[in-house]
PDB file of C-alpha atoms in Angstrom:
ATOM      1  CA  UNK M   1      -8.248 -12.975  13.231  1.00 45.00           C
ATOM      2  CA  UNK M   2      -4.739 -13.573  11.985  1.00 52.00           C
ATOM      3  CA  UNK M   3      -2.979 -14.545   8.822  1.00 61.00           C
ATOM      4  CA  UNK M   4      -3.061 -13.039   5.392  1.00 73.00           C
ATOM      5  CA  UNK M   5      -6.345 -11.440   4.250  1.00 79.00           C
ATOM      6  CA  UNK M   6      -8.225 -13.574   1.728  1.00 82.00           C
ATOM      7  CA  UNK M   7      -9.315 -11.401  -1.195  1.00 88.00           C
ATOM      8  CA  UNK M   8      -9.773 -12.013  -4.901  1.00 91.00           C
ATOM      9  CA  UNK M   9      -8.393  -9.884  -7.726  1.00 93.00           C
ATOM     10  CA  UNK M  10     -11.979  -8.890  -8.546  1.00 94.00           C
ATOM     11  CA  UNK M  11     -12.418  -7.619  -4.971  1.00 94.00           C
ATOM     12  CA  UNK M  12      -9.105  -5.760  -5.260  1.00 96.00           C
ATOM     13  CA  UNK M  13     -10.207  -4.083  -8.528  1.00 96.00           C
ATOM     14  CA  UNK M  14     -13.589  -3.110  -7.048  1.00 96.00           C
ATOM     15  CA  UNK M  15     -11.986  -1.732  -3.889  1.00 96.00           C
ATOM     16  CA  UNK M  16      -9.332   0.253  -5.780  1.00 96.00           C
ATOM     17  CA  UNK M  17     -11.994   1.638  -8.127  1.00 96.00           C
ATOM     18  CA  UNK M  18     -14.165   2.806  -5.225  1.00 96.00           C
ATOM     19  CA  UNK M  19     -11.329   4.227  -3.101  1.00 96.00           C
ATOM     20  CA  UNK M  20      -9.635   6.069  -5.976  1.00 95.00           C
ATOM     21  CA  UNK M  21     -12.842   7.173  -7.690  1.00 93.00           C
ATOM     22  CA  UNK M  22     -11.912   5.679 -11.059  1.00 93.00           C
ATOM     23  CA  UNK M  23     -13.930   3.519 -13.419  1.00 92.00           C
ATOM     24  CA  UNK M  24     -13.140  -0.153 -12.959  1.00 93.00           C
ATOM     25  CA  UNK M  25     -12.341  -0.520 -16.677  1.00 93.00           C
ATOM     26  CA  UNK M  26      -9.473   1.989 -16.322  1.00 93.00           C
ATOM     27  CA  UNK M  27      -7.663  -0.434 -13.996  1.00 94.00           C
ATOM     28  CA  UNK M  28      -5.367  -2.173 -16.464  1.00 94.00           C
ATOM     29  CA  UNK M  29      -3.243  -4.180 -14.064  1.00 94.00           C
ATOM     30  CA  UNK M  30      -3.443  -5.840 -10.644  1.00 97.00           C
ATOM     31  CA  UNK M  31      -0.468  -7.793  -9.328  1.00 96.00           C
ATOM     32  CA  UNK M  32      -0.022  -9.151  -5.821  1.00 95.00           C
ATOM     33  CA  UNK M  33       3.300  -8.236  -4.223  1.00 93.00           C
ATOM     34  CA  UNK M  34       5.238 -10.237  -1.672  1.00 88.00           C
ATOM     35  CA  UNK M  35       4.241  -9.520   1.896  1.00 85.00           C
ATOM     36  CA  UNK M  36       4.667 -11.181   5.258  1.00 80.00           C
ATOM     37  CA  UNK M  37       1.194 -10.978   6.768  1.00 78.00           C
ATOM     38  CA  UNK M  38      -0.855  -8.384   4.923  1.00 85.00           C
ATOM     39  CA  UNK M  39      -1.738  -8.118   1.234  1.00 91.00           C
ATOM     40  CA  UNK M  40      -0.191  -5.564  -1.088  1.00 95.00           C
ATOM     41  CA  UNK M  41      -1.327  -5.098  -4.675  1.00 97.00           C
ATOM     42  CA  UNK M  42       0.357  -3.119  -7.438  1.00 97.00           C
ATOM     43  CA  UNK M  43      -2.459  -1.303  -9.264  1.00 97.00           C
ATOM     44  CA  UNK M  44      -2.007   0.237 -12.732  1.00 95.00           C
ATOM     45  CA  UNK M  45      -4.575   2.713 -14.004  1.00 94.00           C
ATOM     46  CA  UNK M  46      -4.805   3.985 -17.576  1.00 90.00           C
ATOM     47  CA  UNK M  47      -5.223   7.728 -17.107  1.00 78.00           C
ATOM     48  CA  UNK M  48      -6.262   8.951 -20.553  1.00 74.00           C
ATOM     49  CA  UNK M  49      -6.668  12.547 -19.337  1.00 69.00           C
ATOM     50  CA  UNK M  50      -2.947  12.768 -18.528  1.00 60.00           C
ATOM     51  CA  UNK M  51      -1.937  10.226 -21.198  1.00 58.00           C
ATOM     52  CA  UNK M  52      -0.100   8.120 -18.622  1.00 58.00           C
ATOM     53  CA  UNK M  53      -0.422   5.058 -16.455  1.00 65.00           C
ATOM     54  CA  UNK M  54      -0.832   5.938 -12.785  1.00 91.00           C
ATOM     55  CA  UNK M  55       0.503   3.328 -10.381  1.00 95.00           C
ATOM     56  CA  UNK M  56      -0.410   2.686  -6.764  1.00 97.00           C
ATOM     57  CA  UNK M  57      -0.039   0.123  -4.007  1.00 97.00           C
ATOM     58  CA  UNK M  58      -3.264  -0.990  -2.336  1.00 97.00           C
ATOM     59  CA  UNK M  59      -2.462  -2.234   1.162  1.00 95.00           C
ATOM     60  CA  UNK M  60      -4.961  -4.546   2.879  1.00 93.00           C
ATOM     61  CA  UNK M  61      -4.346  -5.188   6.583  1.00 89.00           C
ATOM     62  CA  UNK M  62      -6.062  -7.431   9.077  1.00 79.00           C
ATOM     63  CA  UNK M  63      -7.978  -5.551  11.734  1.00 73.00           C
ATOM     64  CA  UNK M  64      -6.843  -6.988  15.050  1.00 65.00           C
ATOM     65  CA  UNK M  65      -7.368  -4.001  17.342  1.00 57.00           C
ATOM     66  CA  UNK M  66      -7.637  -0.238  17.394  1.00 63.00           C
ATOM     67  CA  UNK M  67      -3.885  -0.184  18.029  1.00 68.00           C
ATOM     68  CA  UNK M  68      -3.233  -1.204  14.438  1.00 82.00           C
ATOM     69  CA  UNK M  69      -5.443   1.647  13.202  1.00 85.00           C
ATOM     70  CA  UNK M  70      -3.453   4.126  15.324  1.00 88.00           C
ATOM     71  CA  UNK M  71      -0.167   2.658  14.055  1.00 89.00           C
ATOM     72  CA  UNK M  72      -1.320   3.013  10.426  1.00 91.00           C
ATOM     73  CA  UNK M  73      -2.357   6.633  11.040  1.00 92.00           C
ATOM     74  CA  UNK M  74       1.144   7.301  12.427  1.00 93.00           C
ATOM     75  CA  UNK M  75       2.758   5.611   9.426  1.00 92.00           C
ATOM     76  CA  UNK M  76       0.644   7.678   7.016  1.00 94.00           C
ATOM     77  CA  UNK M  77       1.515  10.929   8.821  1.00 94.00           C
ATOM     78  CA  UNK M  78       5.222  10.013   8.871  1.00 94.00           C
ATOM     79  CA  UNK M  79       5.217   9.281   5.120  1.00 93.00           C
ATOM     80  CA  UNK M  80       3.433  12.571   4.416  1.00 93.00           C
ATOM     81  CA  UNK M  81       5.937  14.468   6.551  1.00 93.00           C
ATOM     82  CA  UNK M  82       8.972  12.770   4.996  1.00 93.00           C
ATOM     83  CA  UNK M  83       7.638  13.433   1.506  1.00 91.00           C
ATOM     84  CA  UNK M  84       7.051  17.114   2.301  1.00 91.00           C
ATOM     85  CA  UNK M  85      10.623  17.231   3.652  1.00 89.00           C
ATOM     86  CA  UNK M  86      11.989  16.144   0.273  1.00 90.00           C
ATOM     87  CA  UNK M  87      12.622  12.496   1.093  1.00 90.00           C
ATOM     88  CA  UNK M  88      11.517  10.155  -1.666  1.00 90.00           C
ATOM     89  CA  UNK M  89       8.997   7.733  -0.188  1.00 91.00           C
ATOM     90  CA  UNK M  90       5.605   6.326  -1.089  1.00 91.00           C
ATOM     91  CA  UNK M  91       3.099   9.105  -0.477  1.00 93.00           C
ATOM     92  CA  UNK M  92      -0.289   8.180   0.946  1.00 94.00           C
ATOM     93  CA  UNK M  93      -3.186   8.870  -1.432  1.00 95.00           C
ATOM     94  CA  UNK M  94      -6.284  10.684  -0.229  1.00 94.00           C
ATOM     95  CA  UNK M  95      -9.290   8.448  -0.823  1.00 96.00           C
ATOM     96  CA  UNK M  96     -12.673   9.450  -2.214  1.00 95.00           C
ATOM     97  CA  UNK M  97     -14.036   9.650   1.353  1.00 94.00           C
ATOM     98  CA  UNK M  98     -11.485  12.389   2.163  1.00 96.00           C
ATOM     99  CA  UNK M  99      -9.501  10.138   4.496  1.00 95.00           C
ATOM    100  CA  UNK M 100      -6.231   8.292   3.930  1.00 96.00           C
ATOM    101  CA  UNK M 101      -7.546   4.922   5.100  1.00 95.00           C
ATOM    102  CA  UNK M 102     -10.831   3.080   5.116  1.00 94.00           C
ATOM    103  CA  UNK M 103     -12.441  -0.004   6.574  1.00 92.00           C
ATOM    104  CA  UNK M 104     -13.520  -2.638   4.050  1.00 92.00           C
ATOM    105  CA  UNK M 105     -15.418  -5.871   4.612  1.00 88.00           C
ATOM    106  CA  UNK M 106     -14.498  -8.690   2.257  1.00 83.00           C
ATOM    107  CA  UNK M 107     -16.699 -11.748   1.950  1.00 71.00           C
ATOM    108  CA  UNK M 108     -14.934 -15.074   1.661  1.00 63.00           C
ATOM    109  CA  UNK M 109     -15.888 -18.710   2.056  1.00 58.00           C
ATOM    110  CA  UNK M 110     -14.146 -20.992   4.507  1.00 60.00           C
ATOM    111  CA  UNK M 111     -16.310 -23.951   3.465  1.00 55.00           C
ATOM    112  CA  UNK M 112     -19.039 -24.848   0.973  1.00 56.00           C
ATOM    113  CA  UNK M 113     -21.827 -23.377   3.096  1.00 64.00           C
ATOM    114  CA  UNK M 114     -20.088 -20.842   5.348  1.00 64.00           C
ATOM    115  CA  UNK M 115     -19.502 -17.257   4.224  1.00 68.00           C
ATOM    116  CA  UNK M 116     -17.162 -15.200   6.385  1.00 72.00           C
ATOM    117  CA  UNK M 117     -17.197 -11.401   6.700  1.00 76.00           C
ATOM    118  CA  UNK M 118     -13.668 -10.109   7.281  1.00 79.00           C
ATOM    119  CA  UNK M 119     -12.965  -6.475   8.195  1.00 85.00           C
ATOM    120  CA  UNK M 120      -9.733  -4.940   6.958  1.00 89.00           C
ATOM    121  CA  UNK M 121      -8.042  -1.573   7.063  1.00 92.00           C
ATOM    122  CA  UNK M 122      -7.072  -0.464   3.570  1.00 94.00           C
ATOM    123  CA  UNK M 123      -4.971   2.426   2.352  1.00 96.00           C
ATOM    124  CA  UNK M 124      -3.246   3.378  -0.866  1.00 96.00           C
ATOM    125  CA  UNK M 125       0.213   4.807  -1.496  1.00 96.00           C
ATOM    126  CA  UNK M 126       1.838   5.997  -4.689  1.00 95.00           C
ATOM    127  CA  UNK M 127       4.003   3.370  -6.371  1.00 96.00           C
ATOM    128  CA  UNK M 128       7.736   4.061  -6.474  1.00 93.00           C
ATOM    129  CA  UNK M 129       9.801   2.218  -9.049  1.00 91.00           C
ATOM    130  CA  UNK M 130      12.852   0.651  -7.491  1.00 89.00           C
ATOM    131  CA  UNK M 131      14.800  -2.446  -6.559  1.00 86.00           C
ATOM    132  CA  UNK M 132      14.384  -4.343  -3.310  1.00 84.00           C
ATOM    133  CA  UNK M 133      17.502  -4.276  -1.173  1.00 83.00           C
ATOM    134  CA  UNK M 134      17.716  -8.071  -1.282  1.00 83.00           C
ATOM    135  CA  UNK M 135      17.831  -7.942  -5.107  1.00 85.00           C
ATOM    136  CA  UNK M 136      20.637  -5.370  -5.355  1.00 81.00           C
ATOM    137  CA  UNK M 137      23.786  -6.328  -7.214  1.00 79.00           C
ATOM    138  CA  UNK M 138      26.483  -6.285  -6.007  1.00 74.00           C
ATOM    139  CA  UNK M 139      25.145  -7.338  -2.642  1.00 78.00           C
ATOM    140  CA  UNK M 140      25.864  -5.121   0.327  1.00 78.00           C
ATOM    141  CA  UNK M 141      29.028  -3.416  -0.814  1.00 85.00           C
ATOM    142  CA  UNK M 142      30.473  -0.490   1.160  1.00 88.00           C
ATOM    143  CA  UNK M 143      28.964   2.150  -1.140  1.00 87.00           C
ATOM    144  CA  UNK M 144      25.468   0.725  -0.812  1.00 86.00           C
ATOM    145  CA  UNK M 145      25.756   0.458   2.977  1.00 88.00           C
ATOM    146  CA  UNK M 146      27.041   4.050   3.186  1.00 94.00           C
ATOM    147  CA  UNK M 147      24.137   5.342   1.062  1.00 90.00           C
ATOM    148  CA  UNK M 148      21.652   3.350   3.123  1.00 89.00           C
ATOM    149  CA  UNK M 149      23.113   4.778   6.331  1.00 94.00           C
ATOM    150  CA  UNK M 150      22.883   8.318   4.958  1.00 93.00           C
ATOM    151  CA  UNK M 151      19.243   7.821   4.000  1.00 91.00           C
ATOM    152  CA  UNK M 152      18.325   6.376   7.396  1.00 92.00           C
ATOM    153  CA  UNK M 153      20.129   9.216   9.189  1.00 94.00           C
ATOM    154  CA  UNK M 154      18.321  11.823   7.067  1.00 92.00           C
ATOM    155  CA  UNK M 155      14.960  10.206   7.811  1.00 91.00           C
ATOM    156  CA  UNK M 156      15.783  10.013  11.521  1.00 91.00           C
ATOM    157  CA  UNK M 157      16.753  13.688  11.570  1.00 91.00           C
ATOM    158  CA  UNK M 158      13.515  14.709   9.835  1.00 89.00           C
ATOM    159  CA  UNK M 159      11.305  12.647  12.134  1.00 87.00           C
ATOM    160  CA  UNK M 160      12.863  13.959  15.359  1.00 84.00           C
TER     161      UNK M 160
END
């Protein structure tokens, strides 16, 4: 299987509700984000207990082999480690099953009479407010490149 996963916003809401252990009616926003091959959704939850809106990114990936599962586990561990080291990055969220990722089957139709079952790896990270590098103004000035280099060097040092 290749290409972008085919899921509906209703499926995204149901999946986020189940994985986060929140009532579906507390999910007040679902917005698809740009992505090359996988699907990423910005999820907003109205958390009345804390009087705030919690925000997450639900990542839905195609399952092509066990290698992708191993790569995602490495990515999750790296993000946890970087976060514990004081580097600001999206922290993986522990799911209701106690894990940091899960396998989800989405049903979709590829024709009027054919329903397809598609397996996907899903995981959730905390949402970080920010600006994409491509949207920065001014574009790629010396200060920005220096700061980017410092951040990459710090991450490299922590991971080695």
